[in-house]
Short mmCIF file of C-alpha atoms in Angstrom, two decimals:
data_model
loop_
_atom_site.label_atom_id
_atom_site.label_comp_id
_atom_site.label_asym_id
_atom_site.label_seq_id
_atom_site.Cartn_x
_atom_site.Cartn_y
_atom_site.Cartn_z
CA UNK A 225 -0.01 -0.08 -0.15
CA UNK A 226 1.37 3.20 -0.59
CA UNK A 227 0.38 6.56 0.71
CA UNK A 228 1.44 10.07 0.25
CA UNK A 229 -0.09 12.70 2.29
CA UNK A 230 0.01 16.32 3.40
CA UNK A 231 -1.18 18.71 6.04
CA UNK A 232 -4.00 20.97 5.25
CA UNK A 233 -6.66 23.05 7.14
CA UNK A 234 -10.28 21.99 7.27
CA UNK A 235 -13.40 24.03 7.40
CA UNK A 236 -15.00 24.78 10.96
CA UNK A 237 -18.29 -8.20 -14.81
CA UNK A 238 -16.90 -11.18 -16.21
CA UNK A 239 -14.75 -10.09 -19.68
CA UNK A 240 -16.28 -10.90 -22.84
CA UNK A 241 -14.69 -10.75 -26.48
CA UNK A 242 -16.32 -8.00 -28.40
CA UNK A 243 -16.63 -6.52 -31.88
CA UNK A 244 -14.40 -3.51 -31.64
CA UNK A 245 -13.68 -0.30 -33.38
CA UNK A 246 -10.35 0.49 -34.57
CA UNK A 247 -8.23 2.96 -34.40
CA UNK A 248 -8.76 4.14 -30.53
CA UNK A 249 -10.97 7.26 -29.91
CA UNK A 250 -9.76 9.69 -28.05
CA UNK A 251 -11.50 13.03 -26.24
CA UNK A 252 -9.40 15.93 -27.31
CA UNK A 253 -9.81 19.55 -28.43
CA UNK A 254 -10.60 19.80 -32.63
CA UNK A 255 -7.34 21.52 -33.41
CA UNK A 256 -5.24 19.50 -30.61
CA UNK A 257 -5.46 16.14 -32.00
CA UNK A 258 -3.50 13.15 -30.30
CA UNK A 259 -1.93 10.74 -32.19
CA UNK A 260 -2.09 7.21 -30.72
CA UNK A 261 0.47 6.80 -28.33
CA UNK A 262 2.47 3.54 -29.03
CA UNK A 263 2.03 2.39 -25.46
CA UNK A 264 -1.81 2.00 -26.02
CA UNK A 265 -1.08 -0.47 -29.33
CA UNK A 266 -1.01 -3.57 -27.44
CA UNK A 267 -0.95 -5.02 -24.41
CA UNK A 268 1.96 -5.07 -21.85
CA UNK A 269 3.38 -8.73 -21.57
CA UNK A 270 2.53 -10.25 -18.22
CA UNK A 271 1.07 -7.02 -16.81
CA UNK A 272 -1.38 -7.90 -13.73
CA UNK A 273 -3.45 -5.71 -11.74
CA UNK A 274 -2.14 -4.31 -8.33
CA UNK A 275 -3.20 -6.19 -5.47
CA UNK A 276 -2.69 -4.57 -2.30
CA UNK A 277 -0.56 -7.34 -0.26
CA UNK A 278 -1.08 -6.02 3.25
CA UNK A 279 -3.41 -8.24 4.95
CA UNK A 280 -4.83 -5.13 7.02
CA UNK A 281 -5.34 -3.50 3.72
CA UNK A 282 -7.97 -0.57 3.58
CA UNK A 283 -8.60 -0.97 0.26
CA UNK A 284 -12.24 -2.06 -1.25
CA UNK A 285 -12.91 -5.04 -3.43
CA UNK A 286 -13.96 -5.73 -7.11
CA UNK A 287 -16.39 -7.78 -8.23
CA UNK A 288 -17.30 -8.18 -12.23
CA UNK A 289 -21.13 -8.06 -13.22
CA UNK A 290 -21.70 -11.74 -13.90
CA UNK A 291 -23.85 -11.62 -16.89
CA UNK A 292 -22.40 -11.46 -20.39
CA UNK A 293 -21.98 -7.95 -21.50
CA UNK A 294 -24.41 -7.14 -23.75
CA UNK A 295 -22.43 -4.31 -25.91
CA UNK A 296 -21.48 -4.35 -29.73
CA UNK A 297 -18.78 -1.78 -29.21
CA UNK A 298 -18.39 -1.80 -25.37
CA UNK A 299 -19.78 -0.05 -22.61
CA UNK A 300 -19.75 3.94 -22.19
CA UNK A 301 -21.34 6.51 -20.01
CA UNK A 302 -23.77 4.92 -17.20
CA UNK A 303 -26.75 6.78 -15.58
CA UNK A 304 -28.32 6.01 -12.33
CA UNK A 305 -31.90 6.03 -13.25
CA UNK A 306 -34.41 6.74 -10.51
CA UNK A 307 -36.22 3.60 -10.45
CA UNK A 308 -32.85 1.52 -9.38
CA UNK A 309 -32.09 0.64 -12.32
CA UNK A 310 -28.35 1.83 -14.19
CA UNK A 311 -28.34 2.98 -17.99
CA UNK A 312 -25.48 2.38 -20.14
CA UNK A 313 -24.44 3.53 -23.32
CA UNK A 314 -23.05 1.33 -26.24
CA UNK A 315 -20.13 3.47 -27.43
CA UNK A 316 -20.72 4.84 -31.10
CA UNK A 317 -23.74 3.06 -31.36
CA UNK A 318 -27.81 4.56 -30.56
CA UNK A 319 -28.36 2.16 -27.91
CA UNK A 320 -28.28 2.00 -24.28
CA UNK A 321 -28.80 -1.23 -22.04
CA UNK A 322 -30.31 -1.62 -18.39
CA UNK A 323 -28.62 -3.47 -15.40
CA UNK A 324 -31.57 -4.29 -13.16
CA UNK A 325 -30.53 -5.65 -9.44
CA UNK A 326 -31.37 -8.98 -8.35
CA UNK A 327 -34.38 -9.27 -6.29
CA UNK A 328 -32.21 -8.92 -3.17
CA UNK A 329 -30.84 -5.40 -4.64
CA UNK A 330 -27.42 -6.93 -5.90
CA UNK A 331 -25.87 -5.38 -9.16
CA UNK A 332 -23.40 -7.96 -9.50
CA UNK A 333 -25.98 -10.69 -10.27
CA UNK A 334 -28.30 -8.47 -12.13
CA UNK A 335 -29.61 -8.84 -15.40
CA UNK A 336 -29.23 -6.65 -19.09
CA UNK A 337 -31.97 -5.42 -21.00
CA UNK A 338 -32.19 -3.34 -24.07
CA UNK A 339 -34.13 0.38 -24.01
CA UNK A 340 -35.28 1.45 -26.98
CA UNK A 341 -32.79 2.84 -29.66
CA UNK A 342 -32.23 6.35 -29.64
CA UNK A 343 -33.40 8.52 -32.51
CA UNK A 344 -31.84 7.42 -35.84
CA UNK A 345 -28.42 9.10 -36.84
CA UNK A 346 -27.12 9.36 -33.37
CA UNK A 347 -24.33 7.36 -32.39
CA UNK A 348 -22.09 9.39 -30.03
CA UNK A 349 -19.13 9.25 -28.13
CA UNK A 350 -18.25 11.79 -25.56
CA UNK A 351 -21.34 14.14 -24.98
CA UNK A 352 -23.26 15.62 -22.14
CA UNK A 353 -25.56 13.45 -19.95
CA UNK A 354 -27.83 14.56 -17.06
CA UNK A 355 -30.99 12.87 -15.02
CA UNK A 356 -33.58 15.67 -15.06
CA UNK A 357 -35.45 16.75 -11.80
CA UNK A 358 -38.61 14.19 -13.43
CA UNK A 359 -36.44 11.40 -14.02
CA UNK A 360 -35.99 11.81 -17.72
CA UNK A 361 -32.71 11.38 -19.47
CA UNK A 362 -30.94 14.10 -21.54
CA UNK A 363 -28.10 13.94 -23.35
CA UNK A 364 -26.47 16.60 -26.12
CA UNK A 365 -23.86 16.52 -28.29
CA UNK A 366 -20.75 14.11 -29.19
CA UNK A 367 -17.19 14.36 -30.30
CA UNK A 368 -17.63 11.44 -32.49
CA UNK A 369 -20.93 10.43 -34.35
CA UNK A 370 -20.04 7.50 -36.66
CA UNK A 371 -21.98 4.30 -37.08
CA UNK A 372 -22.15 1.21 -35.00
CA UNK A 373 -18.85 -0.85 -34.79
CA UNK A 374 -17.20 2.71 -36.30
CA UNK A 375 -16.95 6.10 -34.68
CA UNK A 376 -15.76 7.75 -37.76
CA UNK A 377 -13.98 11.29 -37.52
CA UNK A 378 -14.26 13.52 -35.06
CA UNK A 379 -17.25 15.69 -35.76
CA UNK A 380 -18.51 17.50 -32.57
CA UNK A 381 -22.18 16.67 -33.18
CA UNK A 382 -25.08 19.20 -32.02
CA UNK A 383 -27.46 16.55 -32.12
CA UNK A 384 -29.31 15.44 -29.01
CA UNK A 385 -31.87 13.43 -27.20
CA UNK A 386 -34.32 13.08 -24.17
CA UNK A 387 -35.34 9.60 -23.03
CA UNK A 388 -38.87 9.18 -20.82
CA UNK A 389 -38.20 5.67 -18.91
CA UNK A 390 -41.59 5.24 -18.52
CA UNK A 391 -42.79 4.67 -21.78
CA UNK A 392 -39.04 3.59 -22.87
CA UNK A 393 -39.08 6.01 -25.73
CA UNK A 394 -36.57 8.74 -27.07
CA UNK A 395 -37.43 11.99 -29.11
CA UNK A 396 -34.73 14.21 -30.56
CA UNK A 397 -33.55 17.45 -28.70
CA UNK A 398 -32.70 20.62 -30.80
CA UNK A 399 -29.50 22.42 -30.29
CA UNK A 400 -29.59 26.01 -29.22
CA UNK A 401 -30.06 28.38 -31.91
CA UNK A 402 -26.93 29.44 -33.76
CA UNK A 403 -24.94 26.97 -32.36
CA UNK A 404 -22.44 25.04 -34.78
CA UNK A 405 -21.49 22.18 -32.37
CA UNK A 406 -21.77 20.85 -29.01
CA UNK A 407 -19.35 17.97 -29.25
CA UNK A 408 -17.45 16.66 -25.93
CA UNK A 409 -19.50 19.53 -23.64
CA UNK A 410 -19.95 19.91 -19.97
CA UNK A 411 -23.52 19.98 -18.53
CA UNK A 412 -25.12 20.37 -14.98
CA UNK A 413 -28.62 20.64 -13.34
CA UNK A 414 -28.52 23.75 -11.45
CA UNK A 415 -30.28 23.76 -8.04
CA UNK A 416 -33.92 24.92 -9.09
CA UNK A 417 -33.31 21.73 -11.24
CA UNK A 418 -32.48 23.69 -14.90
CA UNK A 419 -30.36 21.86 -16.98
CA UNK A 420 -27.28 24.01 -18.07
CA UNK A 421 -25.07 23.18 -21.26
CA UNK A 422 -22.17 24.36 -22.61
CA UNK A 423 -20.76 24.81 -26.24
CA UNK A 424 -17.80 22.77 -26.67
CA UNK A 425 -15.26 24.80 -28.07
CA UNK A 426 -16.47 28.62 -27.61
CA UNK A 427 -17.69 30.33 -24.46
CA UNK A 428 -20.97 30.09 -24.48
CA UNK A 429 -23.46 28.23 -22.23
CA UNK A 430 -27.42 27.80 -21.91
CA UNK A 431 -30.21 26.87 -19.56
CA UNK A 432 -32.77 24.58 -20.90
CA UNK A 433 -36.43 25.09 -20.28
CA UNK A 434 -38.55 21.46 -20.93
CA UNK A 435 -42.08 21.33 -21.22
CA UNK A 436 -43.05 17.59 -22.31
CA UNK A 437 -41.08 17.09 -25.33
CA UNK A 438 -40.15 20.54 -26.10
CA UNK A 439 -37.08 22.25 -24.82
CA UNK A 440 -36.46 25.65 -25.57
CA UNK A 441 -32.65 27.22 -24.93
CA UNK A 442 -31.73 30.75 -23.22
CA UNK A 443 -28.61 32.26 -23.02
CA UNK A 444 -26.57 32.50 -19.94
CA UNK A 445 -23.01 32.67 -18.45
CA UNK A 446 -22.36 35.98 -19.25
CA UNK A 447 -18.31 37.09 -18.67
CA UNK A 448 -16.63 33.24 -19.21
CA UNK A 449 -13.27 34.24 -19.76
CA UNK A 450 -11.98 31.50 -22.05
CA UNK A 451 -13.05 28.43 -24.05
CA UNK A 452 -15.27 25.97 -22.48
CA UNK A 453 -13.15 22.90 -23.99
CA UNK A 454 -11.71 20.15 -21.80
CA UNK A 455 -13.28 21.88 -18.68
CA UNK A 456 -15.47 20.21 -15.50
CA UNK A 457 -18.18 22.03 -13.67
CA UNK A 458 -18.52 21.21 -9.99
CA UNK A 459 -21.64 22.22 -7.93
CA UNK A 460 -21.01 24.11 -4.55
CA UNK A 461 -22.27 24.68 -1.09
CA UNK A 462 -24.80 27.49 -1.82
CA UNK A 463 -25.31 26.53 -5.75
CA UNK A 464 -22.52 28.11 -7.43
CA UNK A 465 -20.02 26.37 -10.02
CA UNK A 466 -16.44 26.00 -10.03
CA UNK A 467 -14.32 25.28 -13.00
CA UNK A 468 -10.58 25.38 -13.67
CA UNK A 469 -9.64 27.08 -16.88
CA UNK A 470 -7.85 25.09 -19.47
CA UNK A 471 -6.81 27.33 -21.98
CA UNK A 472 -5.05 29.89 -19.85
CA UNK A 473 -1.49 29.81 -18.17
CA UNK A 474 -1.00 28.76 -14.80
CA UNK A 475 -0.28 31.29 -11.78
CA UNK A 476 -0.31 34.49 -13.80
CA UNK A 477 -1.76 37.54 -13.52
CA UNK A 478 -4.89 36.42 -14.70
CA UNK A 479 -7.02 34.01 -12.73
CA UNK A 480 -6.98 30.38 -13.99
CA UNK A 481 -10.45 29.31 -12.20
CA UNK A 482 -13.43 30.98 -12.82
CA UNK A 483 -17.08 30.66 -10.51
CA UNK A 484 -20.81 31.06 -12.30
CA UNK A 485 -23.15 32.55 -10.26
CA UNK A 486 -26.37 31.05 -10.58
CA UNK A 487 -28.24 33.89 -8.81
CA UNK A 488 -26.98 36.25 -11.74
CA UNK A 489 -26.03 34.02 -14.45
CA UNK A 490 -22.69 35.49 -14.70
CA UNK A 491 -18.90 34.06 -14.28
CA UNK A 492 -16.43 35.95 -12.32
CA UNK A 493 -12.61 35.04 -11.54
CA UNK A 494 -11.78 33.04 -8.46
CA UNK A 495 -8.03 32.44 -6.87
CA UNK A 496 -5.35 30.65 -8.94
CA UNK A 497 -4.89 27.00 -8.21
CA UNK A 498 -1.35 26.77 -6.71
CA UNK A 499 -0.01 24.09 -8.98
CA UNK A 500 -0.21 23.48 -12.83
CA UNK A 501 -3.45 20.96 -13.18
CA UNK A 502 -3.83 21.43 -16.86
CA UNK A 503 -1.58 19.41 -19.25
CA UNK A 504 0.05 22.15 -21.19
CA UNK A 505 -0.02 19.95 -24.72
CA UNK A 506 -3.57 18.70 -24.70
CA UNK A 507 -5.05 21.00 -22.41
CA UNK A 508 -6.46 18.13 -20.53
CA UNK A 509 -7.39 18.13 -17.03
CA UNK A 510 -8.65 15.86 -14.28
CA UNK A 511 -11.57 15.42 -12.63
CA UNK A 512 -12.96 17.35 -9.59
CA UNK A 513 -15.17 15.92 -6.30
CA UNK A 514 -16.58 18.08 -3.94
CA UNK A 515 -16.59 16.07 -0.24
CA UNK A 516 -18.38 16.40 3.05
CA UNK A 517 -15.69 18.62 4.44
CA UNK A 518 -16.33 21.54 2.13
CA UNK A 519 -13.26 20.48 0.12
CA UNK A 520 -13.62 20.05 -3.52
CA UNK A 521 -10.26 17.74 -4.44
CA UNK A 522 -9.10 18.58 -8.26
CA UNK A 523 -7.07 16.18 -9.82
CA UNK A 524 -3.98 17.22 -12.06
CA UNK A 525 -3.45 16.39 -15.73
CA UNK A 526 0.64 17.71 -15.63
CA UNK A 527 2.39 14.41 -16.49
CA UNK A 528 5.66 16.20 -15.31
CA UNK A 529 4.49 16.67 -11.74
CA UNK A 530 1.51 14.60 -10.94
CA UNK A 531 0.14 17.67 -8.81
CA UNK A 532 -3.35 17.77 -7.41
CA UNK A 533 -5.02 20.37 -5.53
CA UNK A 534 -8.07 20.94 -2.92
CA UNK A 535 -10.34 24.20 -3.09
CA UNK A 536 -12.09 25.41 0.11
CA UNK A 537 -15.40 26.07 -0.97
CA UNK A 538 -15.76 28.33 2.25
CA UNK A 539 -12.63 30.55 1.75
CA UNK A 540 -12.49 30.35 -1.75
CA UNK A 541 -8.76 29.41 -1.02
CA UNK A 542 -6.45 26.74 -3.23
CA UNK A 543 -3.80 24.42 -1.54
CA UNK A 544 -1.76 21.59 -2.32
CA UNK A 545 -2.49 18.02 -2.25
CA UNK A 546 -0.96 14.64 -2.42
CA UNK A 547 0.29 14.17 -5.77
CA UNK A 548 0.33 11.02 -7.93
CA UNK A 549 3.18 9.03 -7.91
CA UNK A 550 6.07 7.79 -9.81
CA UNK A 551 5.28 3.84 -10.73
CA UNK A 552 7.48 2.07 -12.90
CA UNK A 553 9.44 4.89 -13.81
CA UNK A 554 6.36 6.74 -14.91
CA UNK A 555 4.42 9.88 -13.35
CA UNK A 556 0.98 9.03 -13.08
CA UNK A 557 -1.79 11.97 -13.79
CA UNK A 558 -5.40 12.52 -14.84
CA UNK A 559 -5.51 13.46 -18.30
CA UNK A 560 -9.11 12.48 -18.25
CA UNK A 561 -10.32 10.27 -15.84
CA UNK A 562 -12.90 9.31 -13.67
CA UNK A 563 -13.51 9.83 -9.70
CA UNK A 564 -16.26 9.53 -7.41
CA UNK A 565 -17.04 10.27 -3.79
CA UNK A 566 -17.56 7.22 -1.59
CA UNK A 567 -19.91 7.02 1.25
CA UNK A 568 -17.04 7.59 3.91
CA UNK A 569 -15.95 10.71 2.25
CA UNK A 570 -12.95 9.47 0.50
CA UNK A 571 -13.21 9.64 -2.91
CA UNK A 572 -11.86 6.96 -5.47
CA UNK A 573 -10.30 8.07 -8.84
CA UNK A 574 -8.45 6.54 -12.04
CA UNK A 575 -4.72 7.51 -13.13
CA UNK A 576 -2.37 6.75 -15.74
CA UNK A 577 0.89 7.87 -17.09
CA UNK A 578 1.04 11.00 -19.59
CA UNK A 579 -1.85 11.29 -21.77
CA UNK A 580 -3.65 8.61 -23.21
CA UNK A 581 -1.10 6.05 -21.79
CA UNK A 582 -1.36 2.80 -19.73
CA UNK A 583 -1.78 1.17 -17.35
CA UNK A 584 -4.38 2.52 -15.00
CA UNK A 585 -3.79 2.47 -11.58
CA UNK A 586 -6.60 3.13 -8.81
CA UNK A 587 -6.18 5.26 -5.37
CA UNK A 588 -8.43 6.63 -2.59
CA UNK A 589 -7.90 10.10 -1.75
CA UNK A 590 -9.03 10.95 1.88
CA UNK A 591 -8.88 13.91 4.47
CA UNK A 592 -8.83 13.50 8.30
CA UNK A 593 -10.13 15.56 11.16
CA UNK A 594 -6.88 17.54 11.67
CA UNK A 595 -6.59 18.23 7.93
CA UNK A 596 -3.76 15.68 6.82
CA UNK A 597 -4.70 14.45 2.95
CA UNK A 598 -3.28 11.36 1.77
CA UNK A 599 -3.52 9.66 -1.35
CA UNK A 600 -3.38 5.64 -1.19
CA UNK A 601 -3.17 3.36 -3.90
CA UNK A 602 -6.06 0.62 -3.80
CA UNK A 603 -6.76 -2.73 -5.62
CA UNK A 604 -7.13 -2.60 -9.41
CA UNK A 605 -9.87 -4.28 -11.45
CA UNK A 606 -8.92 -7.04 -13.83
CA UNK A 607 -8.69 -4.94 -16.95
CA UNK A 608 -6.81 -2.04 -15.23
CA UNK A 609 -3.20 -2.71 -17.15
CA UNK A 610 -4.73 -2.59 -20.47
CA UNK A 611 -6.48 0.96 -19.87
CA UNK A 612 -5.53 4.38 -19.82
CA UNK A 613 -7.80 6.54 -17.37
CA UNK A 614 -9.74 8.48 -20.17
CA UNK A 615 -11.40 4.98 -20.75
CA UNK A 616 -13.14 4.66 -17.19
CA UNK A 617 -16.37 5.63 -15.52
CA UNK A 618 -17.62 5.60 -12.39
CA UNK A 619 -21.28 5.98 -11.16
CA UNK A 620 -22.33 5.80 -7.79
CA UNK A 621 -24.96 2.99 -6.67
CA UNK A 622 -27.57 2.68 -3.72
CA UNK A 623 -25.81 -0.11 -2.52
CA UNK A 624 -22.61 2.16 -1.43
CA UNK A 625 -20.42 0.59 -3.93
CA UNK A 626 -19.59 2.25 -7.28
CA UNK A 627 -19.97 0.92 -10.50
CA UNK A 628 -16.76 1.13 -12.99
CA UNK A 629 -16.73 0.30 -16.57
CA UNK A 630 -14.36 0.72 -19.45
CA UNK A 631 -15.15 1.54 -23.24
CA UNK A 632 -13.16 -1.90 -24.03
CA UNK A 633 -11.39 -0.10 -27.09
CA UNK A 634 -8.36 -2.46 -26.25
CA UNK A 635 -10.22 -5.60 -25.97
CA UNK A 636 -10.70 -6.06 -22.48
CA UNK A 637 -14.49 -4.49 -21.84
CA UNK A 638 -15.26 -4.81 -18.26
CA UNK A 639 -18.45 -3.86 -15.96
CA UNK A 640 -17.58 -3.89 -12.20
CA UNK A 641 -18.48 -2.92 -8.83
CA UNK A 642 -16.05 -1.54 -6.00
CA UNK A 643 -17.43 -1.97 -2.46
CA UNK A 644 -15.04 0.49 -0.11
CA UNK A 645 -14.38 -0.67 3.54
CA UNK A 646 -15.44 3.05 5.24
CA UNK A 647 -18.45 3.83 6.36
CA UNK A 648 -20.34 7.29 6.49
CA UNK A 649 -21.11 9.91 9.47
CA UNK A 650 -24.55 9.65 10.56
CA UNK A 651 -25.12 13.24 10.23
CA UNK A 652 -24.42 13.05 6.26
CA UNK A 653 -27.40 10.50 6.26
CA UNK A 654 -30.66 11.35 4.48
CA UNK A 655 -33.60 11.50 6.87
CA UNK A 656 -37.10 11.05 6.41
CA UNK A 657 -39.44 13.28 7.85
CA UNK A 658 -42.78 12.40 5.74
CA UNK A 659 -44.29 9.76 3.96
CA UNK A 660 -47.45 7.49 4.38
CA UNK A 661 -47.49 4.62 6.59
CA UNK A 662 -49.57 2.72 4.28
CA UNK A 663 -48.87 2.49 0.63
CA UNK A 664 -50.56 0.89 -2.53
CA UNK A 665 -48.56 -1.53 -4.91
CA UNK A 666 -49.05 -0.07 -8.63
CA UNK A 667 -49.54 3.82 -6.93
CA UNK A 668 -48.12 6.83 -8.45
CA UNK A 669 -47.45 10.38 -7.02
CA UNK A 670 -46.60 9.16 -3.38
CA UNK A 671 -45.06 12.08 -1.56
CA UNK A 672 -42.10 12.19 0.89
CA UNK A 673 -40.15 14.51 2.24
CA UNK A 674 -36.90 14.87 4.40
CA UNK A 675 -33.56 16.29 4.54
CA UNK A 676 -30.13 15.32 3.18
CA UNK A 677 -32.02 14.33 -0.08
CA UNK A 678 -29.57 15.43 -2.43
CA UNK A 679 -26.40 14.42 -0.84
CA UNK A 680 -22.83 16.54 -0.53
CA UNK A 681 -21.44 15.93 -3.84
CA UNK A 682 -22.43 15.23 -7.43
CA UNK A 683 -21.31 11.80 -7.02
CA UNK A 684 -19.16 10.70 -9.65
CA UNK A 685 -17.39 12.80 -12.13
CA UNK A 686 -15.49 12.99 -15.32
CA UNK A 687 -15.38 16.29 -16.81
CA UNK A 688 -16.39 17.62 -19.95
CA UNK A 689 -16.58 14.17 -21.95
CA UNK A 690 -18.74 12.70 -19.37
CA UNK A 691 -21.55 13.43 -16.85
CA UNK A 692 -22.90 11.01 -14.50
CA UNK A 693 -24.38 12.86 -11.17
CA UNK A 694 -26.53 11.26 -8.55
CA UNK A 695 -27.63 14.04 -6.48
CA UNK A 696 -31.29 13.26 -6.05
CA UNK A 697 -33.20 10.66 -3.66
CA UNK A 698 -33.99 6.93 -4.50
CA UNK A 699 -36.34 5.04 -2.72
CA UNK A 700 -35.43 1.49 -2.24
CA UNK A 701 -38.38 -0.89 -0.26
CA UNK A 702 -37.03 -4.12 1.47
CA UNK A 703 -39.64 -6.49 2.48
CA UNK A 704 -39.29 -7.45 6.04
CA UNK A 705 -40.16 -11.56 5.71
CA UNK A 706 -38.50 -12.19 2.31
CA UNK A 707 -35.60 -9.93 2.07
CA UNK A 708 -36.54 -8.77 -1.56
CA UNK A 709 -36.15 -5.36 -2.72
CA UNK A 710 -37.87 -3.25 -5.14
CA UNK A 711 -37.31 0.47 -5.91
CA UNK A 712 -40.10 3.11 -6.04
CA UNK A 713 -39.04 4.99 -9.05
CA UNK A 714 -38.63 8.81 -7.92
CA UNK A 715 -39.04 11.81 -9.70
CA UNK A 716 -40.50 15.71 -8.99
CA UNK A 717 -37.33 16.77 -6.81
CA UNK A 718 -37.91 19.96 -5.31
CA UNK A 719 -34.21 20.90 -5.53
CA UNK A 720 -31.08 19.50 -7.24
CA UNK A 721 -28.69 21.37 -5.11
CA UNK A 722 -25.68 19.63 -2.93
CA UNK A 723 -25.60 20.55 0.76
CA UNK A 724 -29.36 21.58 0.97
CA UNK A 725 -30.78 23.01 4.04
CA UNK A 726 -33.84 22.68 5.36
CA UNK A 727 -36.82 20.03 4.31
CA UNK A 728 -36.81 18.65 0.60
CA UNK A 729 -39.68 16.82 -1.40
CA UNK A 730 -40.37 13.86 -3.95
CA UNK A 731 -42.63 11.73 -5.59
CA UNK A 732 -42.26 7.86 -6.23
CA UNK A 733 -44.25 5.46 -7.72
CA UNK A 734 -44.67 1.85 -6.24
CA UNK A 735 -44.09 -0.78 -9.29
CA UNK A 736 -46.67 -4.01 -9.37
CA UNK A 737 -43.13 -6.16 -8.42
CA UNK A 738 -43.19 -4.88 -5.27
CA UNK A 739 -44.14 -7.50 -2.17
CA UNK A 740 -46.95 -6.61 0.09
CA UNK A 741 -47.14 -6.63 3.78
CA UNK A 742 -44.44 -4.89 6.15
CA UNK A 743 -41.74 -3.43 4.86
CA UNK A 744 -38.91 -0.83 5.25
CA UNK A 745 -38.33 2.35 3.28
CA UNK A 746 -35.15 3.96 2.80
CA UNK A 747 -34.40 7.15 0.64
CA UNK A 748 -30.75 6.72 -0.96
CA UNK A 749 -28.61 9.48 -2.25
CA UNK A 750 -24.86 8.87 -3.62
CA UNK A 751 -24.80 5.69 -1.83
CA UNK A 752 -26.00 7.00 1.79
CA UNK A 753 -29.21 5.59 3.20
CA UNK A 754 -31.54 7.00 5.31
CA UNK A 755 -32.75 4.89 8.58
CA UNK A 756 -35.52 2.46 7.60
CA UNK A 757 -39.31 3.79 7.71
CA UNK A 758 -41.88 1.27 8.58
CA UNK A 759 -44.37 1.14 5.78
CA UNK A 760 -47.18 -1.71 4.53
CA UNK A 761 -47.58 -1.99 1.18
CA UNK A 762 -51.25 -3.59 0.33
CA UNK A 763 -52.91 -4.14 -3.02
#
């Protein structure tokens, strides 16, 4: 186990063969093409995933999804639908597949099924995506938009689609007026439930007004100081958004961070990071995760130093964090990579050498009460030796695990769960204050209210190439006699802001698959489950 630390001030699946496209498809800026690194062309002989030899290791454990993977090209961005199932895109196709947990709520022994195909001609890779407050899925853009089995050339498409999980149907979404591209753009759902979208390669942003299947756009983001390209958006306590600029020099007279005000719809300069976090050649940067202590850990892509920083959301100040290590003579970094907040407040992150090189290794970032930050190498999934960090995605599950998948472009597709060892603090858990004690099976529009329904983070992040936020409440119902689990599809969330105070609310439907009698209901957000509430299901 390798640990790297520094002092800071705290706030008061089974592998399967698949038909794979060649060449490899990378996330990059239109005028900054990254050639295929030689190290990605073939597997390293004898490479094995890291396994911590320490018998008292604090590393979590990996387990593959057991059902044969259904993807024609490979697993791509995963999104948590509000009925407890997971939707995973088959990259460079118009297909999504649903992973349904088994009757006990386990995803490793879950089953696959196909969602309805997307509108014809929309087969993207590297795109914006979010779950909306009404439970629907919206996606926009794509750096590539090819045909099944072949992503084609980079096009930065402005196509989009809206998915209704109840009807299992898609409708096309028209791009904002005048936009020439959307591409590998960032997106976010604001605290009031509005969907905000960037144009990848300009300073433009818009906010959507969605009514039924109609999506209208209004300009926002006055004062953005550089291009949106390669940047990620991180929700802050209070509702504002943090970004680190990818197209300006570090530590100079011009601020290299910006804050978006949700109240005014404008960007303003923040304080400079203390380290170079952006790779100077590719303009890539790593993911950022807001933690329950109020700090944002921002992982860097500078492969000369492996530097990482933390942002104090209370003071607006930046500080150094433990850097990525040199392993096997190579400096590790996050030139596009996934990260996710774990239930105990740690952050898991995937890293690899230089830009788009392999192999990958995995780390947990942590901060204790005294302000000491650590970066600890943890166990790898099976396919890690064959991958660069840009190929991975995380998603937070209601079990307290994270789902991880890679896009399989190096012939090693894998979907797996990571089960961490740490536990959350009681104060972080959702609290249900009001829900009916008797509920009807098959009923809709059941009201539920409480606190901490949106958690302390967006959940899993990546950056401008993929978003998979889970800052909304899921409703899990467990039968007291059998232990069987069902999820009530949740929607109409009263807020989508993190670190919310006061009471928030949602509605949920009870599927006909739920079992009658005495049950226990829990609200779950980002893997954090409330105390159980006794309910009786009838009908």
